Short mmCIF file of C-alpha atoms (C1' of nucleotides) in Angstrom, two decimals:
data_model
loop_
_atom_site.label_atom_id
_atom_site.label_comp_id
_atom_site.label_asym_id
_atom_site.label_seq_id
_atom_site.Cartn_x
_atom_site.Cartn_y
_atom_site.Cartn_z
CA MET F 250 -131.05 73.76 6.83
CA GLU F 251 -130.46 71.93 3.51
CA LYS F 252 -131.84 74.21 0.90
CA ARG F 253 -134.35 72.16 -0.73
CA VAL F 254 -135.70 71.13 2.79
CA LYS F 255 -135.68 74.89 3.46
CA THR F 256 -137.63 75.73 0.39
CA ILE F 257 -140.32 73.12 1.24
CA ASN F 258 -140.72 74.34 4.69
CA ASP F 259 -141.20 78.10 3.63
CA SER F 260 -143.55 76.85 1.00
CA LEU F 261 -145.48 74.98 3.80
CA VAL F 262 -145.29 77.79 6.13
CA ARG F 263 -146.58 80.29 3.68
CA ILE F 264 -149.44 77.78 2.51
CA TYR F 265 -150.55 77.33 6.31
CA GLY F 266 -150.49 81.03 6.88
CA ASP F 267 -152.38 82.13 3.95
CA ILE F 268 -155.15 79.27 3.93
CA LEU F 269 -157.24 80.59 7.08
CA TRP F 270 -156.88 84.03 5.72
CA ILE F 271 -158.27 83.40 2.06
CA GLU F 272 -160.95 81.31 3.49
CA GLU F 273 -161.95 84.03 5.80
CA ASN F 274 -162.21 86.47 2.98
CA GLU F 275 -164.03 84.15 0.41
CA LEU F 276 -166.52 83.79 3.62
CA ARG F 277 -167.12 87.47 3.95
CA GLN F 278 -167.92 87.89 0.10
CA SER F 279 -170.17 84.85 0.34
CA ARG F 280 -173.81 84.72 1.78
CA PHE F 281 -172.42 83.26 5.01
CA LYS F 282 -171.21 86.78 6.26
CA ASP F 283 -172.48 85.84 9.64
CA LEU F 284 -169.64 83.25 10.45
CA THR F 285 -166.03 83.16 11.00
CA ILE F 286 -163.69 80.76 9.91
CA LYS F 287 -163.79 79.14 13.09
CA ASP F 288 -167.51 78.86 12.89
CA MET F 289 -167.02 77.45 9.50
CA HIS F 290 -164.53 74.72 10.47
CA ALA F 291 -166.93 73.73 13.31
CA ILE F 292 -169.59 73.27 10.73
CA SER F 293 -167.07 71.29 8.57
CA ALA F 294 -165.99 69.15 11.58
CA ILE F 295 -169.49 68.30 12.66
CA THR F 296 -170.11 67.35 8.71
CA MET F 297 -173.41 66.64 7.10
CA TYR F 298 -173.25 62.72 7.71
CA ASP F 299 -172.32 61.54 11.25
CA GLN F 300 -174.05 63.19 14.18
CA LYS F 301 -171.04 63.11 16.11
CA THR F 302 -171.58 63.94 19.95
CA ALA F 303 -170.30 67.25 21.23
CA SER F 304 -167.22 65.72 22.89
CA GLN F 305 -165.99 64.26 19.76
CA VAL F 306 -166.20 67.56 18.11
CA ALA F 307 -164.60 69.42 20.93
CA LYS F 308 -161.62 66.76 20.39
CA GLU F 309 -161.28 67.16 16.72
CA LEU F 310 -161.18 71.14 17.01
CA HIS F 311 -158.76 70.91 20.21
CA LEU F 312 -161.25 73.04 22.20
CA THR F 313 -162.50 72.43 25.75
CA PRO F 314 -165.98 71.29 26.36
CA GLY F 315 -167.07 74.72 27.67
CA THR F 316 -165.64 76.75 24.63
CA LEU F 317 -167.42 73.94 22.23
CA THR F 318 -170.70 74.58 24.21
CA SER F 319 -170.69 78.31 23.60
CA THR F 320 -169.50 77.82 19.91
CA ILE F 321 -172.80 75.54 19.56
CA ASP F 322 -174.96 77.81 21.23
CA ARG F 323 -173.68 80.67 18.64
CA LEU F 324 -174.20 78.18 15.59
CA GLU F 325 -177.60 77.22 16.86
CA LYS F 326 -178.88 80.60 17.32
CA LYS F 327 -177.82 81.40 13.66
CA ASP F 328 -179.63 78.59 12.44
CA TYR F 329 -176.64 76.23 11.40
CA VAL F 330 -176.47 73.55 13.75
CA LYS F 331 -178.98 71.68 15.78
CA ARG F 332 -178.41 69.73 19.08
CA ILE F 333 -180.17 66.30 19.25
CA ARG F 334 -180.24 64.71 22.49
CA SER F 335 -179.54 61.37 22.60
CA ASN F 336 -182.02 58.80 23.66
CA ASN F 337 -179.84 55.93 24.58
CA ASP F 338 -178.16 58.37 27.02
CA ARG F 339 -179.81 61.49 27.88
CA ARG F 340 -176.29 63.38 28.89
CA VAL F 341 -175.10 63.19 25.22
CA VAL F 342 -175.54 65.84 22.99
CA ARG F 343 -175.25 64.76 19.51
CA LEU F 344 -174.78 67.48 16.55
CA GLY F 345 -176.39 67.92 13.15
CA LEU F 346 -176.63 70.47 10.56
CA THR F 347 -179.63 72.42 9.54
CA LYS F 348 -180.55 73.16 6.11
CA LYS F 349 -178.64 76.35 6.29
CA GLY F 350 -175.65 74.47 7.69
CA ARG F 351 -175.92 71.93 4.96
CA LEU F 352 -175.32 74.58 2.37
CA MET F 353 -172.47 76.11 4.03
CA TYR F 354 -170.92 72.78 4.48
CA ARG F 355 -171.22 72.04 0.80
CA ALA F 356 -169.89 75.47 0.00
CA HIS F 357 -166.88 74.93 2.06
CA ASP F 358 -166.34 71.50 1.01
CA ALA F 359 -166.34 72.81 -2.74
CA PHE F 360 -163.86 75.25 -1.94
CA HIS F 361 -161.48 72.53 -0.31
CA ARG F 362 -162.21 70.33 -3.62
CA MET F 363 -160.90 73.35 -5.76
CA MET F 364 -158.15 73.69 -3.81
CA VAL F 365 -156.99 70.05 -3.92
CA ASP F 366 -157.70 69.82 -7.53
CA SER F 367 -155.15 72.90 -8.03
CA PHE F 368 -152.69 70.91 -5.80
CA LEU F 369 -152.79 67.72 -7.95
CA LYS F 370 -152.75 69.83 -11.25
CA ASP F 371 -150.35 68.09 -13.79
CA VAL F 372 -149.63 65.47 -11.28
CA GLU F 373 -149.70 62.02 -12.97
CA PRO F 374 -151.59 59.18 -11.29
CA ASP F 375 -148.65 57.25 -10.14
CA GLU F 376 -147.07 60.41 -9.03
CA ILE F 377 -150.17 61.15 -6.64
CA LYS F 378 -148.84 57.96 -4.78
CA THR F 379 -145.94 59.97 -3.84
CA ILE F 380 -148.04 62.66 -2.46
CA GLU F 381 -150.03 60.34 -0.41
CA LYS F 382 -147.06 58.58 0.96
CA ALA F 383 -145.65 61.84 2.17
CA LEU F 384 -148.89 63.01 3.71
CA ARG F 385 -148.97 59.65 5.44
CA ASN F 386 -145.40 60.29 6.87
CA LEU F 387 -146.57 63.61 8.19
CA GLU F 388 -149.42 62.44 9.64
CA ASN F 389 -147.55 59.58 11.41
CA PHE F 390 -144.88 62.15 12.56
CA LEU F 391 -147.60 64.30 14.10
CA ARG F 392 -149.09 61.25 15.79
CA GLU F 393 -145.81 60.44 17.17
CA HIS F 394 -145.74 63.85 18.57
CA SER F 395 -149.25 64.19 20.27
CA MET Q 84 -166.05 64.28 -4.27
CA GLU Q 85 -163.69 61.66 -6.10
CA LYS Q 86 -162.62 59.32 -3.42
CA ARG Q 87 -159.00 60.10 -4.02
CA VAL Q 88 -159.29 63.87 -3.77
CA LYS Q 89 -161.24 63.33 -0.46
CA THR Q 90 -158.72 61.28 1.15
CA ILE Q 91 -156.09 63.83 0.32
CA ASN Q 92 -158.28 66.80 1.43
CA ASP Q 93 -159.17 65.01 4.82
CA SER Q 94 -155.61 64.28 5.33
CA LEU Q 95 -154.42 67.96 4.69
CA VAL Q 96 -157.27 69.23 7.34
CA ARG Q 97 -156.36 66.87 9.91
CA ILE Q 98 -152.68 67.86 9.50
CA TYR Q 99 -153.72 71.71 9.42
CA GLY Q 100 -155.71 71.16 12.49
CA ASP Q 101 -153.08 69.17 14.43
CA ILE Q 102 -149.59 71.25 13.81
CA LEU Q 103 -150.78 74.32 15.64
CA TRP Q 104 -151.80 72.17 18.54
CA ILE Q 105 -148.86 69.97 18.82
CA GLU Q 106 -146.44 72.77 18.19
CA GLU Q 107 -148.26 74.54 21.22
CA ASN Q 108 -147.81 71.33 23.37
CA GLU Q 109 -143.85 71.05 22.47
CA LEU Q 110 -143.64 74.71 23.42
CA ARG Q 111 -145.21 74.16 26.84
CA GLN Q 112 -142.71 71.35 27.56
CA SER Q 113 -139.73 73.41 26.39
CA ARG Q 114 -137.82 76.13 28.07
CA PHE Q 115 -140.08 78.80 26.15
CA LYS Q 116 -143.13 78.17 28.32
CA ASP Q 117 -143.90 81.95 28.47
CA LEU Q 118 -144.63 81.99 24.86
CA THR Q 119 -147.73 81.29 23.07
CA ILE Q 120 -147.80 79.70 19.38
CA LYS Q 121 -148.52 83.21 17.99
CA ASP Q 122 -145.78 84.62 19.67
CA MET Q 123 -143.62 81.91 18.48
CA HIS Q 124 -144.95 82.34 14.80
CA ALA Q 125 -144.24 86.07 15.14
CA ILE Q 126 -140.55 85.42 16.17
CA SER Q 127 -140.59 82.77 13.27
CA ALA Q 128 -141.67 85.71 10.80
CA ILE Q 129 -139.11 88.31 12.25
CA THR Q 130 -136.63 85.85 11.42
CA MET Q 131 -132.77 86.11 12.42
CA TYR Q 132 -131.65 87.52 9.28
CA ASP Q 133 -133.68 90.57 7.98
CA GLN Q 134 -134.73 93.22 10.00
CA LYS Q 135 -138.11 93.70 8.50
CA THR Q 136 -140.16 96.40 9.19
CA ALA Q 137 -143.32 96.13 11.46
CA SER Q 138 -145.59 96.56 8.46
CA GLN Q 139 -143.72 93.88 6.70
CA VAL Q 140 -144.37 91.44 9.49
CA ALA Q 141 -147.72 92.67 10.11
CA LYS Q 142 -148.89 91.91 6.48
CA GLU Q 143 -146.99 88.44 6.51
CA LEU Q 144 -149.07 87.37 9.81
CA HIS Q 145 -152.18 89.11 8.35
CA LEU Q 146 -152.59 91.21 11.36
CA THR Q 147 -153.36 94.92 11.76
CA PRO Q 148 -150.84 97.33 12.69
CA GLY Q 149 -152.23 97.80 16.05
CA THR Q 150 -152.46 94.18 16.94
CA LEU Q 151 -148.82 93.82 15.59
CA THR Q 152 -147.57 96.88 18.11
CA SER Q 153 -149.14 94.91 21.05
CA THR Q 154 -147.50 91.53 20.07
CA ILE Q 155 -144.06 93.50 19.86
CA ASP Q 156 -144.71 95.06 23.10
CA ARG Q 157 -145.26 91.81 24.56
CA LEU Q 158 -142.33 89.90 22.90
CA GLU Q 159 -139.83 92.94 23.71
CA LYS Q 160 -141.03 92.77 27.31
CA LYS Q 161 -140.03 89.16 27.51
CA ASP Q 162 -136.65 90.00 26.07
CA TYR Q 163 -137.23 88.20 22.52
CA VAL Q 164 -137.58 90.89 20.24
CA LYS Q 165 -136.03 94.20 19.92
CA ARG Q 166 -137.48 97.29 18.09
CA ILE Q 167 -134.71 99.41 16.13
CA ARG Q 168 -135.40 102.68 14.88
CA SER Q 169 -134.89 103.09 11.06
CA ASN Q 170 -132.27 106.11 10.78
CA ASN Q 171 -133.15 106.62 7.10
CA ASP Q 172 -136.89 107.09 8.21
CA ARG Q 173 -137.48 107.72 11.89
CA ARG Q 174 -141.04 106.61 11.53
CA VAL Q 175 -140.22 102.86 10.66
CA VAL Q 176 -139.55 100.16 13.33
CA ARG Q 177 -137.19 97.71 12.39
CA LEU Q 178 -137.71 94.30 14.11
CA GLY Q 179 -134.71 92.17 15.12
CA LEU Q 180 -134.20 89.05 17.54
CA THR Q 181 -132.47 89.11 20.96
CA LYS Q 182 -130.02 86.23 21.90
CA LYS Q 183 -133.09 84.55 23.52
CA GLY Q 184 -135.21 85.33 20.64
CA ARG Q 185 -132.60 83.58 18.33
CA LEU Q 186 -132.26 80.74 20.43
CA MET Q 187 -136.07 80.23 20.31
CA TYR Q 188 -136.02 80.83 16.45
CA ARG Q 189 -133.51 78.02 16.15
CA ALA Q 190 -135.56 75.52 18.24
CA HIS Q 191 -138.60 76.17 16.12
CA ASP Q 192 -136.58 75.94 12.92
CA ALA Q 193 -135.31 72.55 14.27
CA PHE Q 194 -139.00 71.19 14.80
CA HIS Q 195 -139.80 72.19 11.25
CA ARG Q 196 -136.79 70.76 10.17
CA MET Q 197 -137.51 67.43 11.41
CA MET Q 198 -141.24 67.68 10.23
CA VAL Q 199 -140.16 68.40 6.54
CA ASP Q 200 -137.61 65.29 6.96
CA SER Q 201 -140.43 63.36 8.19
CA PHE Q 202 -142.67 64.49 5.09
CA LEU Q 203 -139.80 63.56 2.69
CA LYS Q 204 -138.76 60.05 4.41
CA ASP Q 205 -138.60 57.39 1.84
CA VAL Q 206 -139.42 60.03 -1.05
CA GLU Q 207 -136.81 59.72 -3.93
CA PRO Q 208 -135.12 62.89 -5.36
CA ASP Q 209 -137.02 62.89 -8.45
CA GLU Q 210 -140.26 62.23 -6.48
CA ILE Q 211 -139.52 65.42 -4.59
CA LYS Q 212 -139.92 67.44 -7.78
CA THR Q 213 -143.43 65.98 -8.01
CA ILE Q 214 -143.85 67.56 -4.25
CA GLU Q 215 -142.44 70.96 -5.33
CA LYS Q 216 -144.74 71.22 -8.20
CA ALA Q 217 -147.92 70.26 -6.20
CA LEU Q 218 -146.82 72.88 -3.49
CA ARG Q 219 -146.19 75.46 -6.23
CA ASN Q 220 -149.64 74.68 -7.82
CA LEU Q 221 -151.23 75.26 -4.27
CA GLU Q 222 -149.45 78.52 -3.68
CA ASN Q 223 -150.54 79.69 -7.22
CA PHE Q 224 -153.94 78.81 -6.27
CA LEU Q 225 -153.88 80.74 -3.34
CA ARG Q 226 -152.32 83.66 -4.81
CA GLU Q 227 -155.20 83.75 -7.44
CA HIS Q 228 -157.53 83.91 -4.44
CA SER Q 229 -155.85 86.60 -2.42
"C1'" DT L 218 -144.88 126.80 5.19
"C1'" DT L 219 -148.66 124.05 4.77
"C1'" DG L 220 -151.41 120.12 3.57
"C1'" DC L 221 -151.33 115.39 2.45
"C1'" DT L 222 -149.28 110.55 3.17
"C1'" DT L 223 -147.16 107.10 5.75
"C1'" DA L 224 -145.38 104.38 9.80
"C1'" DC L 225 -146.60 103.13 13.78
"C1'" DT L 226 -149.24 103.40 18.62
"C1'" DT L 227 -152.97 104.16 21.56
"C1'" DT L 228 -157.75 103.52 22.83
"C1'" DG L 229 -162.09 101.19 23.66
"C1'" DA L 230 -164.89 97.44 22.69
"C1'" DT L 231 -165.51 92.67 21.30
"C1'" DT L 232 -164.98 87.93 21.49
"C1'" DA L 233 -162.70 83.32 21.62
"C1'" DT L 234 -160.86 80.99 24.88
"C1'" DC L 235 -159.96 78.29 29.53
"C1'" DA L 236 -160.02 76.51 34.12
"C1'" DA L 237 -162.98 75.46 37.54
"C1'" DA L 238 -167.36 74.93 39.61
"C1'" DG L 239 -172.24 73.06 38.68
"C1'" DT L 240 -175.85 70.12 36.97
"C1'" DA L 241 -177.92 66.00 35.76
"C1'" DA L 242 -177.84 61.43 33.79
"C1'" DA L 243 -175.67 56.53 33.91
"C1'" DT L 244 -173.26 53.30 36.29
"C1'" DG L 245 -171.39 50.00 39.57
"C1'" DA L 246 -170.46 47.94 44.19
"C1'" DG L 247 -172.55 46.28 48.01
"C1'" DC G 23 -182.32 49.19 45.34
"C1'" DT G 24 -179.18 53.14 47.14
"C1'" DC G 25 -175.79 56.05 47.12
"C1'" DA G 26 -171.21 57.19 45.53
"C1'" DT G 27 -168.64 57.97 41.62
"C1'" DT G 28 -168.00 59.04 36.89
"C1'" DT G 29 -169.51 61.01 32.42
"C1'" DA G 30 -171.19 64.73 29.37
"C1'" DC G 31 -172.31 68.81 29.07
"C1'" DT G 32 -173.09 73.73 30.70
"C1'" DT G 33 -172.23 77.92 33.42
"C1'" DT G 34 -169.33 81.39 35.34
"C1'" DG G 35 -165.77 84.75 35.66
"C1'" DA G 36 -161.35 86.09 34.10
"C1'" DT G 37 -157.85 86.79 30.46
"C1'" DA G 38 -156.01 87.84 26.12
"C1'" DA G 39 -156.03 88.33 21.20
"C1'" DT G 40 -158.09 90.92 17.81
"C1'" DC G 41 -160.04 94.93 15.33
"C1'" DA G 42 -161.44 99.69 13.85
"C1'" DA G 43 -160.84 104.11 14.38
"C1'" DA G 44 -158.64 108.05 16.30
"C1'" DG G 45 -153.92 109.82 17.60
"C1'" DT G 46 -148.86 111.05 16.95
"C1'" DA G 47 -145.09 112.22 14.37
"C1'" DA G 48 -142.08 112.02 10.28
"C1'" DG G 49 -141.48 112.62 5.47
"C1'" DC G 50 -142.75 114.48 1.21
"C1'" DA G 51 -144.34 117.74 -2.45
"C1'" DA G 52 -145.64 121.99 -4.13
#
DNA sequence: TTGCTTACTTTGATTATCAAAGTAAATGAG
DNA sequence: CTCATTTACTTTGATAATCAAAGTAAGCAA
């Protein structure tokens, strides 16, 4: 592998591996000790805003419907998430966050904001375009392969 | 969250979530169907080159010693990895790849190479410096938080 | 020699996950 | 309108990854 490509690859691999682990540690030291990172990412995917359906969230998280059901059971029991039966279609479960869930959501979002801010530290506005281009490239690559 | 930061964050989150899943699918269609992505990442961490110790690999993968032992048991049984008892210190297990393991390693590396190549498509040499800077920033941030 | 430390393995329990079967609501063809 | 089919989710039963803690065996130090 060309050296530059290899360096960037190694960096991406390290970052990828470390992020989950660091998020887990931050979580354990926070007031949300009763959650795993998977729980946190479920809360993050549900979001404060949309009232997505269970199927939508399952797809985003690449989980089977059964697994999502048990994830939601757990988060509902711990009072982070609530199920809202759709009135249009009584089969559909829409998902929302409780007050506690919204607190968690904001805390996680704040951590991500810090992470991205650090990522862009000393990066000039016109350089940001380069980064956005590269990320779009990668997303396109992943889309082609899925 | 500032709009630009939010866009980049969302992009990173999508990429993060999709990569594992896509690697898993590629794997299932390949000649290495008997491996999970976790197995693959263990093989990737062991590398073709270093003969790292079990402890080093466990640390890199953020696994406990016990979990690493069972991972290695599995990969040794499937003939991807071999244990090599150190002669200097008979407690130490050094890890190496078998022929099959090296094949897998190269295949996975090739996929990563494609991914990074796509990431850097249309990115000019001087723009690559920007990307390297941003990745260094992120690695420093993660180091501070671990 | 004896006690302490290190490197790994074993054990037992827990938990996330999936595939497949089940339930209940919506839809559509006749 | 009715019944077969599809859709959206839940339940069930099994499997596998993981961890903490205890165990083993080798090295080290006094």
